[in-house]
PDB file of C-alpha atoms and ligand atoms in Angstrom:
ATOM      1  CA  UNK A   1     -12.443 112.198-169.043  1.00  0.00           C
ATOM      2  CA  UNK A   2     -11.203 115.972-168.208  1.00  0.00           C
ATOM      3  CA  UNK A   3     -13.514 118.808-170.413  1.00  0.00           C
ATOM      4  CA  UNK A   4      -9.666 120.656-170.854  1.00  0.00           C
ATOM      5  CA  UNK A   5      -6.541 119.248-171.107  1.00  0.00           C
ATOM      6  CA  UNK A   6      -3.942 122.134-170.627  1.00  0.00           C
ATOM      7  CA  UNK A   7      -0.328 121.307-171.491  1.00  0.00           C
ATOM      8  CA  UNK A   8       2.155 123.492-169.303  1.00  0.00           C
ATOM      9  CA  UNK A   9       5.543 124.468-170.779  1.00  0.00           C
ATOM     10  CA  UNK A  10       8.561 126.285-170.007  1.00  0.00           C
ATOM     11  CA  UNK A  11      12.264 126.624-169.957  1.00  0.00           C
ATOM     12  CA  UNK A  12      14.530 124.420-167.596  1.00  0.00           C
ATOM     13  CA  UNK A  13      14.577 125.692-164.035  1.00  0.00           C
ATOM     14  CA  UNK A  14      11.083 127.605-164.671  1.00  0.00           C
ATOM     15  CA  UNK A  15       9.343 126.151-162.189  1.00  0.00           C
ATOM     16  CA  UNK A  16       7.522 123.750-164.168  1.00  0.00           C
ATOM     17  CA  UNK A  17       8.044 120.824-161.095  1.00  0.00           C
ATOM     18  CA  UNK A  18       6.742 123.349-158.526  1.00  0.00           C
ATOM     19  CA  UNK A  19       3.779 124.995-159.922  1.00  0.00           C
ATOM     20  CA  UNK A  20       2.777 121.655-161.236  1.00  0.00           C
ATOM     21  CA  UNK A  21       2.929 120.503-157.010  1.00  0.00           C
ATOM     22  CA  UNK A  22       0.612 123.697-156.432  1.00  0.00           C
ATOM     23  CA  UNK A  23      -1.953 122.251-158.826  1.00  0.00           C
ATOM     24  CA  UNK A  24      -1.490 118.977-157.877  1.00  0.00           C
ATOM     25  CA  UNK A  25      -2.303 119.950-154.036  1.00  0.00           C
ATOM     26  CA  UNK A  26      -5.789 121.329-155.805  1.00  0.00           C
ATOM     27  CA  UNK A  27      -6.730 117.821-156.446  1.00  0.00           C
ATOM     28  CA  UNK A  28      -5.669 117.997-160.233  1.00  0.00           C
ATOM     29  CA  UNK A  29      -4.576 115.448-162.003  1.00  0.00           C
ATOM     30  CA  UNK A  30      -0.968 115.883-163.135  1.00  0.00           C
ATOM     31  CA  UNK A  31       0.570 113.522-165.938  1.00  0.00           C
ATOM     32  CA  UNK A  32       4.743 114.552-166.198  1.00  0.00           C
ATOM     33  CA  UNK A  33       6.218 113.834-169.934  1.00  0.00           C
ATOM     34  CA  UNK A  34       9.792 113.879-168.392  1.00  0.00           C
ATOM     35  CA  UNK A  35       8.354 111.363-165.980  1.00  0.00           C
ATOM     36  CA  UNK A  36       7.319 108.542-168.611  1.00  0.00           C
ATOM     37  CA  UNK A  37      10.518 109.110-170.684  1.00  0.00           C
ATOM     38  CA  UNK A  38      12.308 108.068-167.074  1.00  0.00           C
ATOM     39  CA  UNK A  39      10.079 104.917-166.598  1.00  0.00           C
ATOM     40  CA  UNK A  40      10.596 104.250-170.447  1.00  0.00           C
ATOM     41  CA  UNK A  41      14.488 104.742-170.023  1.00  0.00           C
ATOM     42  CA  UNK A  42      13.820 102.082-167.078  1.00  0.00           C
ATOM     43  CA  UNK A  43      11.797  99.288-169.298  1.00  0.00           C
ATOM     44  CA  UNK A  44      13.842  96.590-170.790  1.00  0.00           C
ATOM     45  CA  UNK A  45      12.384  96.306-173.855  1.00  0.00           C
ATOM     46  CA  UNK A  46      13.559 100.350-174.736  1.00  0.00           C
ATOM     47  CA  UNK A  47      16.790  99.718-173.103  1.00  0.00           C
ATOM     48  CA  UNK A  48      16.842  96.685-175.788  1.00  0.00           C
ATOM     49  CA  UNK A  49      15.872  99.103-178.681  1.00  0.00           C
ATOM     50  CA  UNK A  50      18.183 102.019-177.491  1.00  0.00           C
ATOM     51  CA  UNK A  51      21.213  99.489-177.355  1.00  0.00           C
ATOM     52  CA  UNK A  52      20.102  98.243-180.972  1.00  0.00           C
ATOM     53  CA  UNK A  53      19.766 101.535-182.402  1.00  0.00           C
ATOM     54  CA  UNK A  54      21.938 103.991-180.856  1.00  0.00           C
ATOM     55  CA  UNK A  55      24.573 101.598-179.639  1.00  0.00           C
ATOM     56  CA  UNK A  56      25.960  99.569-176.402  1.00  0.00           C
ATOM     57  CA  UNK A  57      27.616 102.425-175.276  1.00  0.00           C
ATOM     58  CA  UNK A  58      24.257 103.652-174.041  1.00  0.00           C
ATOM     59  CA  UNK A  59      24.106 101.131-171.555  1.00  0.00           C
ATOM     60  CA  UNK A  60      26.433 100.848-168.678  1.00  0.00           C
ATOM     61  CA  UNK A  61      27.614  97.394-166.918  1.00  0.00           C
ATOM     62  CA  UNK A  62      23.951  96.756-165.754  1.00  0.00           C
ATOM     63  CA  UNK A  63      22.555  97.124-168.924  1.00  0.00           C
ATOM     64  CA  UNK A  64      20.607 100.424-167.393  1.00  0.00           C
ATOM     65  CA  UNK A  65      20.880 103.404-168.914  1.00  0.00           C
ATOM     66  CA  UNK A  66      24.090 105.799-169.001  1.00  0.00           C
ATOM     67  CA  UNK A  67      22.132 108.701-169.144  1.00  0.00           C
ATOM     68  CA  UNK A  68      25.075 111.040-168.930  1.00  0.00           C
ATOM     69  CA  UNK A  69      26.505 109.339-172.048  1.00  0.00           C
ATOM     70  CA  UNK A  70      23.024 109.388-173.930  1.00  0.00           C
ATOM     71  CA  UNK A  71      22.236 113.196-173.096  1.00  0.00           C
ATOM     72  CA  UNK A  72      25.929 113.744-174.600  1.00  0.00           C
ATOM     73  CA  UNK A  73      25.721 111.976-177.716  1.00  0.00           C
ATOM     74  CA  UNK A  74      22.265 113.149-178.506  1.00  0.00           C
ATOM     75  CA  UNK A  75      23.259 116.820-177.956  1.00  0.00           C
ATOM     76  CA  UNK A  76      26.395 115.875-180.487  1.00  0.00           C
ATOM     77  CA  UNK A  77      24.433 113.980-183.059  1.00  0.00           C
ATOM     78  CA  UNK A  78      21.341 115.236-184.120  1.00  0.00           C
ATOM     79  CA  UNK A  79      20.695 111.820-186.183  1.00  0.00           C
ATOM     80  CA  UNK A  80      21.259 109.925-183.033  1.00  0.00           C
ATOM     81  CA  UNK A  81      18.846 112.490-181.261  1.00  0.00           C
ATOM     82  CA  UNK A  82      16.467 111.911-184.108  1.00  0.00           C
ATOM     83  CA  UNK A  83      16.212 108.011-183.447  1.00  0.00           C
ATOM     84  CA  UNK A  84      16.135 108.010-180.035  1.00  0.00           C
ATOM     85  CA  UNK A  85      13.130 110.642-180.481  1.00  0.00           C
ATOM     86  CA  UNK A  86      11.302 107.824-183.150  1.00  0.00           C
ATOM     87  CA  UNK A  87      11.695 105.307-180.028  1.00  0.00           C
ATOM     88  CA  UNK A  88      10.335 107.519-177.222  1.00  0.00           C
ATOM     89  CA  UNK A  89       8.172 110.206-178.509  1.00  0.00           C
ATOM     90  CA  UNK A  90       5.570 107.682-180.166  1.00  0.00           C
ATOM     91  CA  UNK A  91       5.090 106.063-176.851  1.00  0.00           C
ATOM     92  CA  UNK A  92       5.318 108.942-174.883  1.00  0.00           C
ATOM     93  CA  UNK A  93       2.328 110.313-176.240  1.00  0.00           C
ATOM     94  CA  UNK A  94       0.269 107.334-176.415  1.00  0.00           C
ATOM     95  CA  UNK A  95       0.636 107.008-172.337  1.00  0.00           C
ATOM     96  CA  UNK A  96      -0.375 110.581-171.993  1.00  0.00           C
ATOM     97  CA  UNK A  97      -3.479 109.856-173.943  1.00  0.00           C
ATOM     98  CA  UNK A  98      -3.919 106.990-171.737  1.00  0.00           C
ATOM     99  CA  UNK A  99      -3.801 109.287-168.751  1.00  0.00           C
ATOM    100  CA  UNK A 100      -6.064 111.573-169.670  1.00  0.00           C
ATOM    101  CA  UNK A 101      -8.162 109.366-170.295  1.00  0.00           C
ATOM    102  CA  UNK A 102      -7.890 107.823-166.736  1.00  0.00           C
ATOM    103  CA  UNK A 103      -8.906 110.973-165.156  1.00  0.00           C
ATOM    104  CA  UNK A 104     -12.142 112.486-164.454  1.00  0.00           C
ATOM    105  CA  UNK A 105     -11.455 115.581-163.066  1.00  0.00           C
ATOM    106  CA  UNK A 106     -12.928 118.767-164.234  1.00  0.00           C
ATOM    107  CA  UNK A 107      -9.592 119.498-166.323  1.00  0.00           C
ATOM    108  CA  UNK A 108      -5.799 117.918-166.498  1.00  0.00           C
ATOM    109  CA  UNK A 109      -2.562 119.157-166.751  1.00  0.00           C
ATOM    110  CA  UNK A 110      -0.019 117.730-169.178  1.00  0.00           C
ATOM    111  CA  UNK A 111       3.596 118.783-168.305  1.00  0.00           C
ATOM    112  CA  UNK A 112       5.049 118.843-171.717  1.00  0.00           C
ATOM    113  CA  UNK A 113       8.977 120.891-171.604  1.00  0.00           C
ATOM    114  CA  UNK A 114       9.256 120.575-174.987  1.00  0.00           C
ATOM    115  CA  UNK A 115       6.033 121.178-176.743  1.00  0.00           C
ATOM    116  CA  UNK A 116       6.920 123.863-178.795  1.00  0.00           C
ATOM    117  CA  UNK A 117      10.000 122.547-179.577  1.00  0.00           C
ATOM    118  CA  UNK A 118       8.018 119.213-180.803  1.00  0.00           C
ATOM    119  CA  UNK A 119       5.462 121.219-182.462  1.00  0.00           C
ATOM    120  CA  UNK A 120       2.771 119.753-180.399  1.00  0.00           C
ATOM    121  CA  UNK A 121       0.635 121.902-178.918  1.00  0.00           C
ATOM    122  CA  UNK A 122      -2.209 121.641-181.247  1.00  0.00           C
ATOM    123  CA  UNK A 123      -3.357 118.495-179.354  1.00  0.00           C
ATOM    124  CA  UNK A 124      -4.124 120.555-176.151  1.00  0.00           C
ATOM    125  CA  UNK A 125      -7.011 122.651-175.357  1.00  0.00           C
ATOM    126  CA  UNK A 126      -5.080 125.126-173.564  1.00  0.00           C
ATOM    127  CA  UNK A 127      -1.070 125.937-173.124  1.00  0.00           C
ATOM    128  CA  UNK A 128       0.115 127.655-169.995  1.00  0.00           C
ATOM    129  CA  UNK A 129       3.803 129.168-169.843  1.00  0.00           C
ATOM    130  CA  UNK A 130       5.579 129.117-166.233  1.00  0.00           C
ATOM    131  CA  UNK A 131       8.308 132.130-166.947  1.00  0.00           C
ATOM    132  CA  UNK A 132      11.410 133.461-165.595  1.00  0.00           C
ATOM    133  CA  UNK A 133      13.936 135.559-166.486  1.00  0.00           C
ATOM    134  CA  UNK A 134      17.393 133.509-167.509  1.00  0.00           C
ATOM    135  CA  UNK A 135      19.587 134.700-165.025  1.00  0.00           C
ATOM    136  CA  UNK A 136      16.882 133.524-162.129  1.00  0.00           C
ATOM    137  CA  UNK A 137      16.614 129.872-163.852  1.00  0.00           C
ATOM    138  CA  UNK A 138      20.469 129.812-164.193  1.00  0.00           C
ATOM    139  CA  UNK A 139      20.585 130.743-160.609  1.00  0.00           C
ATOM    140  CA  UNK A 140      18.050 128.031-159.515  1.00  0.00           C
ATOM    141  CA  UNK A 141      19.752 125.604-161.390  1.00  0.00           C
ATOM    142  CA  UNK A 142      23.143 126.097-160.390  1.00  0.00           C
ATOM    143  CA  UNK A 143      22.170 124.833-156.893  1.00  0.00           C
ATOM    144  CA  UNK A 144      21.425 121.219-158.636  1.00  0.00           C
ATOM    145  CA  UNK A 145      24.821 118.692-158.156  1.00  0.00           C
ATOM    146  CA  UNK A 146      26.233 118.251-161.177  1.00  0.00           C
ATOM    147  CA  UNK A 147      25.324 121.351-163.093  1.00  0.00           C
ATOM    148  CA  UNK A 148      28.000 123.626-163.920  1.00  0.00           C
ATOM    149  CA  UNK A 149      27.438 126.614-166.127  1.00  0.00           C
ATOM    150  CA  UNK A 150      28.426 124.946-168.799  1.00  0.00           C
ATOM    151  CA  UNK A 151      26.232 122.177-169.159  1.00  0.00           C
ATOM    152  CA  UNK A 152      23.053 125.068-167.919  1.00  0.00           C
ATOM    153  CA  UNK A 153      24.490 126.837-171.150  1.00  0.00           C
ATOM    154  CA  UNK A 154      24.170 123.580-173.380  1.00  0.00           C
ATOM    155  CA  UNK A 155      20.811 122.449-172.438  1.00  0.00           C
ATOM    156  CA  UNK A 156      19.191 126.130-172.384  1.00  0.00           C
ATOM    157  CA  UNK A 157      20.662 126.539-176.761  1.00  0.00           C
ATOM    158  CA  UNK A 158      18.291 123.059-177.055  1.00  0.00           C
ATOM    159  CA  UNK A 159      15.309 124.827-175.996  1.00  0.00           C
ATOM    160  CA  UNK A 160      13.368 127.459-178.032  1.00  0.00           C
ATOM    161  CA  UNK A 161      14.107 131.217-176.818  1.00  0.00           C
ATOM    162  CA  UNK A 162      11.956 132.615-173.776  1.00  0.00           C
ATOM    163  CA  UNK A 163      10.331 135.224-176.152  1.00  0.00           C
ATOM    164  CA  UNK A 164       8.838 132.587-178.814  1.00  0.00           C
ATOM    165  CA  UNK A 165       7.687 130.771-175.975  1.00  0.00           C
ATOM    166  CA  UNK A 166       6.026 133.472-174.656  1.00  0.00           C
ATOM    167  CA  UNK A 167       4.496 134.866-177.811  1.00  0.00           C
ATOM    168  CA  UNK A 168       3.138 131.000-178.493  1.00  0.00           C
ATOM    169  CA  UNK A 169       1.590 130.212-175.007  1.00  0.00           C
ATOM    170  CA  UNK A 170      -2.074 131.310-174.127  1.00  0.00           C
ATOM    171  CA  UNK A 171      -1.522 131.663-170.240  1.00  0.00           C
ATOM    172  CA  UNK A 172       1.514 132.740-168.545  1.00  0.00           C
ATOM    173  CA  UNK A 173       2.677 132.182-164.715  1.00  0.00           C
ATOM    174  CA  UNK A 174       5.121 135.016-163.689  1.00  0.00           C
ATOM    175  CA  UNK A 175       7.865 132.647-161.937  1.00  0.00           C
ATOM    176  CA  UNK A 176      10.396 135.817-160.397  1.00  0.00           C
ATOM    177  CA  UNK A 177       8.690 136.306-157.267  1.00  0.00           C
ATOM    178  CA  UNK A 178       7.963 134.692-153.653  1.00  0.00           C
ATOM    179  CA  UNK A 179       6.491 131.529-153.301  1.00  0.00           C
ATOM    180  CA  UNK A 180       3.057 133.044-151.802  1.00  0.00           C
ATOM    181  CA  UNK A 181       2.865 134.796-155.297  1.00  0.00           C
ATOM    182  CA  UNK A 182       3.441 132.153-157.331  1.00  0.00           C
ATOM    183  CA  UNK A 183       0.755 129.989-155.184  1.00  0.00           C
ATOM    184  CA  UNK A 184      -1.899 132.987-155.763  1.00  0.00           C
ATOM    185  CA  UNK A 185      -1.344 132.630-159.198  1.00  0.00           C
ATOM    186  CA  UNK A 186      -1.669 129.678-159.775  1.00  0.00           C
ATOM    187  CA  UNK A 187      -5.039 129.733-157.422  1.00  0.00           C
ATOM    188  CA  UNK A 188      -6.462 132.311-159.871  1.00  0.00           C
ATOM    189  CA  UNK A 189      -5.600 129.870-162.956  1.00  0.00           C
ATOM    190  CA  UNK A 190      -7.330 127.047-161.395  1.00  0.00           C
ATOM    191  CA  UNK A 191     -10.336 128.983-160.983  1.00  0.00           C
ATOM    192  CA  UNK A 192     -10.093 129.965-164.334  1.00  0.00           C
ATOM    193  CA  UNK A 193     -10.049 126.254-165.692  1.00  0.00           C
ATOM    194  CA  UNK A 194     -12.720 125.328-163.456  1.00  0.00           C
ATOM    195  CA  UNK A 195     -14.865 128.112-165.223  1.00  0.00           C
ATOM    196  CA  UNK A 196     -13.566 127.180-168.606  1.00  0.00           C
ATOM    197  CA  UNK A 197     -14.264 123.145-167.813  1.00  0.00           C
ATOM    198  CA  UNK A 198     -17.374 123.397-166.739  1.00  0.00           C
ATOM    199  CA  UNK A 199     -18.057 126.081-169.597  1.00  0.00           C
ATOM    200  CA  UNK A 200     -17.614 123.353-172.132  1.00  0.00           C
ATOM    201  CA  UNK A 201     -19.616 120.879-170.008  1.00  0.00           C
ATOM    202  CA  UNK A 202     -22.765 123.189-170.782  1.00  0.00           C
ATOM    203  CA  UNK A 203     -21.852 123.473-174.496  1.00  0.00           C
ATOM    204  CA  UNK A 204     -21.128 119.720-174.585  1.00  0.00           C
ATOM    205  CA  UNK A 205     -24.558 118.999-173.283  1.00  0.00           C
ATOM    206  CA  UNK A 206     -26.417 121.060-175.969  1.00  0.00           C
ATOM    207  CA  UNK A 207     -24.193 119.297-178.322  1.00  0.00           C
ATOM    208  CA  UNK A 208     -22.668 122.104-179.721  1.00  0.00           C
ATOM    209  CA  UNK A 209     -18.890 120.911-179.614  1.00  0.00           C
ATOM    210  CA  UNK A 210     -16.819 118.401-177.437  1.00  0.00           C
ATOM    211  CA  UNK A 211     -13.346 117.130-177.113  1.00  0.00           C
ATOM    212  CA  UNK A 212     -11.583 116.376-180.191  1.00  0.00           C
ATOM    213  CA  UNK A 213     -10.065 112.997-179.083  1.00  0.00           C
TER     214      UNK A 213
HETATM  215  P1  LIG B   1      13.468 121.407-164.994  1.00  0.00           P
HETATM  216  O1  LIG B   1      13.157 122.047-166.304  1.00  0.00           O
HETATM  217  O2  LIG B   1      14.926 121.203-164.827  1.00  0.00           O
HETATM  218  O3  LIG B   1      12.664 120.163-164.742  1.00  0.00           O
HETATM  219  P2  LIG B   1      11.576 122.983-163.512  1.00  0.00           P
HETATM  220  O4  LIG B   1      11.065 123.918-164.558  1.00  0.00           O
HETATM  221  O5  LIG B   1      10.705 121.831-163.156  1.00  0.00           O
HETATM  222  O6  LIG B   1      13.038 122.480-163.850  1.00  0.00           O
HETATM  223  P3  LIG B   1      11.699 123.497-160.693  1.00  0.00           P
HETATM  224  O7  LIG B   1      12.440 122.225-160.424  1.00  0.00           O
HETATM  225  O8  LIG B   1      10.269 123.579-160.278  1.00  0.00           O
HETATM  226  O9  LIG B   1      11.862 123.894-162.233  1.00  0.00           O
HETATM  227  O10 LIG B   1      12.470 124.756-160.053  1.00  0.00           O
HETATM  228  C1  LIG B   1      13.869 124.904-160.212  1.00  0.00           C
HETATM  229  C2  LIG B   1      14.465 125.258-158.850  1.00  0.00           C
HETATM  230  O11 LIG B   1      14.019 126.549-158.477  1.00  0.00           O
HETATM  231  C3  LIG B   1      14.029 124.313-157.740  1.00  0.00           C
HETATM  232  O12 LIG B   1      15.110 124.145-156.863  1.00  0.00           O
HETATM  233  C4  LIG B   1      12.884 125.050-157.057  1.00  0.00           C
HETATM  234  O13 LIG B   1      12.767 124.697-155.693  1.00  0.00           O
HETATM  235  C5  LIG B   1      13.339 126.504-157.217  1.00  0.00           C
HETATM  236  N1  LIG B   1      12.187 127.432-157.320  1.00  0.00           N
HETATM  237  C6  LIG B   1      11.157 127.373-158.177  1.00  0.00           C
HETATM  238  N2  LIG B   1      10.311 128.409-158.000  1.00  0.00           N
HETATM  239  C7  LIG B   1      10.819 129.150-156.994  1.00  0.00           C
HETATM  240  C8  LIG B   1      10.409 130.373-156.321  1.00  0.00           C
HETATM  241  N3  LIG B   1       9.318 131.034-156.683  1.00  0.00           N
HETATM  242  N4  LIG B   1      11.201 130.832-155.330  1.00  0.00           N
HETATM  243  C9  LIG B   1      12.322 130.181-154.980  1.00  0.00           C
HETATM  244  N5  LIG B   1      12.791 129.037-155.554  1.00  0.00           N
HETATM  245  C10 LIG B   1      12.041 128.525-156.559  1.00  0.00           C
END
């Protein structure tokens, strides 16, 4: 099991997908939150629950589910949002605890988008912002089929502001730059785990604390 578990955060378009590639390429372990809600949103037995709870609108003719119809009726029904949160969230974090506990690298990395929004952040060690500036991430995500500036509009008001994300995270990654920067930076982080992980390792073996799970 991983000394440090660092969850990594940030607003849609951030980067968050291609930082987490640059760590991955650094041999560590990567578990993606967005990830297990899409192999959740795949599993029968949720799509049975979803359809029971929220309705069989949710489902299209397959029985799979209409995500475009889901993300809509969550963003216009915060009750509905609220149930479909009790269904996933729960199980969410239960396979990320399974994950980490899979891994034996020196530290992990725990994409979480909305951990401050879920309050969550106390179960990490660390929590590492990828930033940039709205009109960059509006830019980046206008590329993406489907996303007009309307919908970019919608799903930034879900998210908390840049500036309380910034003021809550521990370690930033400046995201407005080349590629080659944001690789360098992300270099110098990974050190900076390493050193941190193996830190606790020493303390750890003169039993002075260890991990709280
Ligand atoms: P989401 O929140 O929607 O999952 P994300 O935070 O994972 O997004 P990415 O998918 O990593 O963000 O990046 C958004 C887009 O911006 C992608 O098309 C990516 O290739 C591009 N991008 C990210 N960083 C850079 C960069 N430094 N230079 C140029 N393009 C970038």
């Amino acid at each position: 099991m991983p000394k440090l578990v660092v969850a990594m955060t940030g607003g849609i378009g951030s980067g968050k997908t291609t930082v987490s590639e640059i760590f991955a390429s650094l041999g560590i372990p990567v578990i993606d939150a967005d990830r297990i809600v899409s192999d959740l949103l795949a599993s029968l037995p949720i799509r049975q629950l979803i359809r029971r709870h929220l309705g069989r609108g949710c489902l299209d003719r397959q029985g799979l589910i209409n995500r475009g119809f889901l993300r809509q009726t969550i963003m216009a029904d915060p009750s509905r949002r609220k149930r479909l949160e009790g269904i996933l969230h729960p199980r969410v974090w239960q396979s990320i605890e399974n994950g980490i506990k899979k891994s034996d690298a020196p530290y992990c990395l725990v994409v979480v988008p909305l951990l401050f929004e879920t309050g969550q952040q106390h179960r990490f060690d660390r929590t590492l912002i990828i930033d940039a500036p709205d009109y960059l991430r509006i830019r980046r995500l206008r590329h993406r089929p489907g996303w007009n500036l309307q919908h970019i509009r919608t799903m930034l008001s879900l998210q908390v502001s840049r500036r309380l994300r910034l003021s809550l995270a521990q370690d930033r990654i400046e995201n407005h730059g080349t590629r080659k920067q944001l690789q360098d930076q992300v270099e110098k982080l990974d050190r900076f785990y390493r050193q941190l992980a193996a830190a606790k390792d020493v303390q750890d073996s003169f039993g002075v604390s260890s991990r709280a799970s």
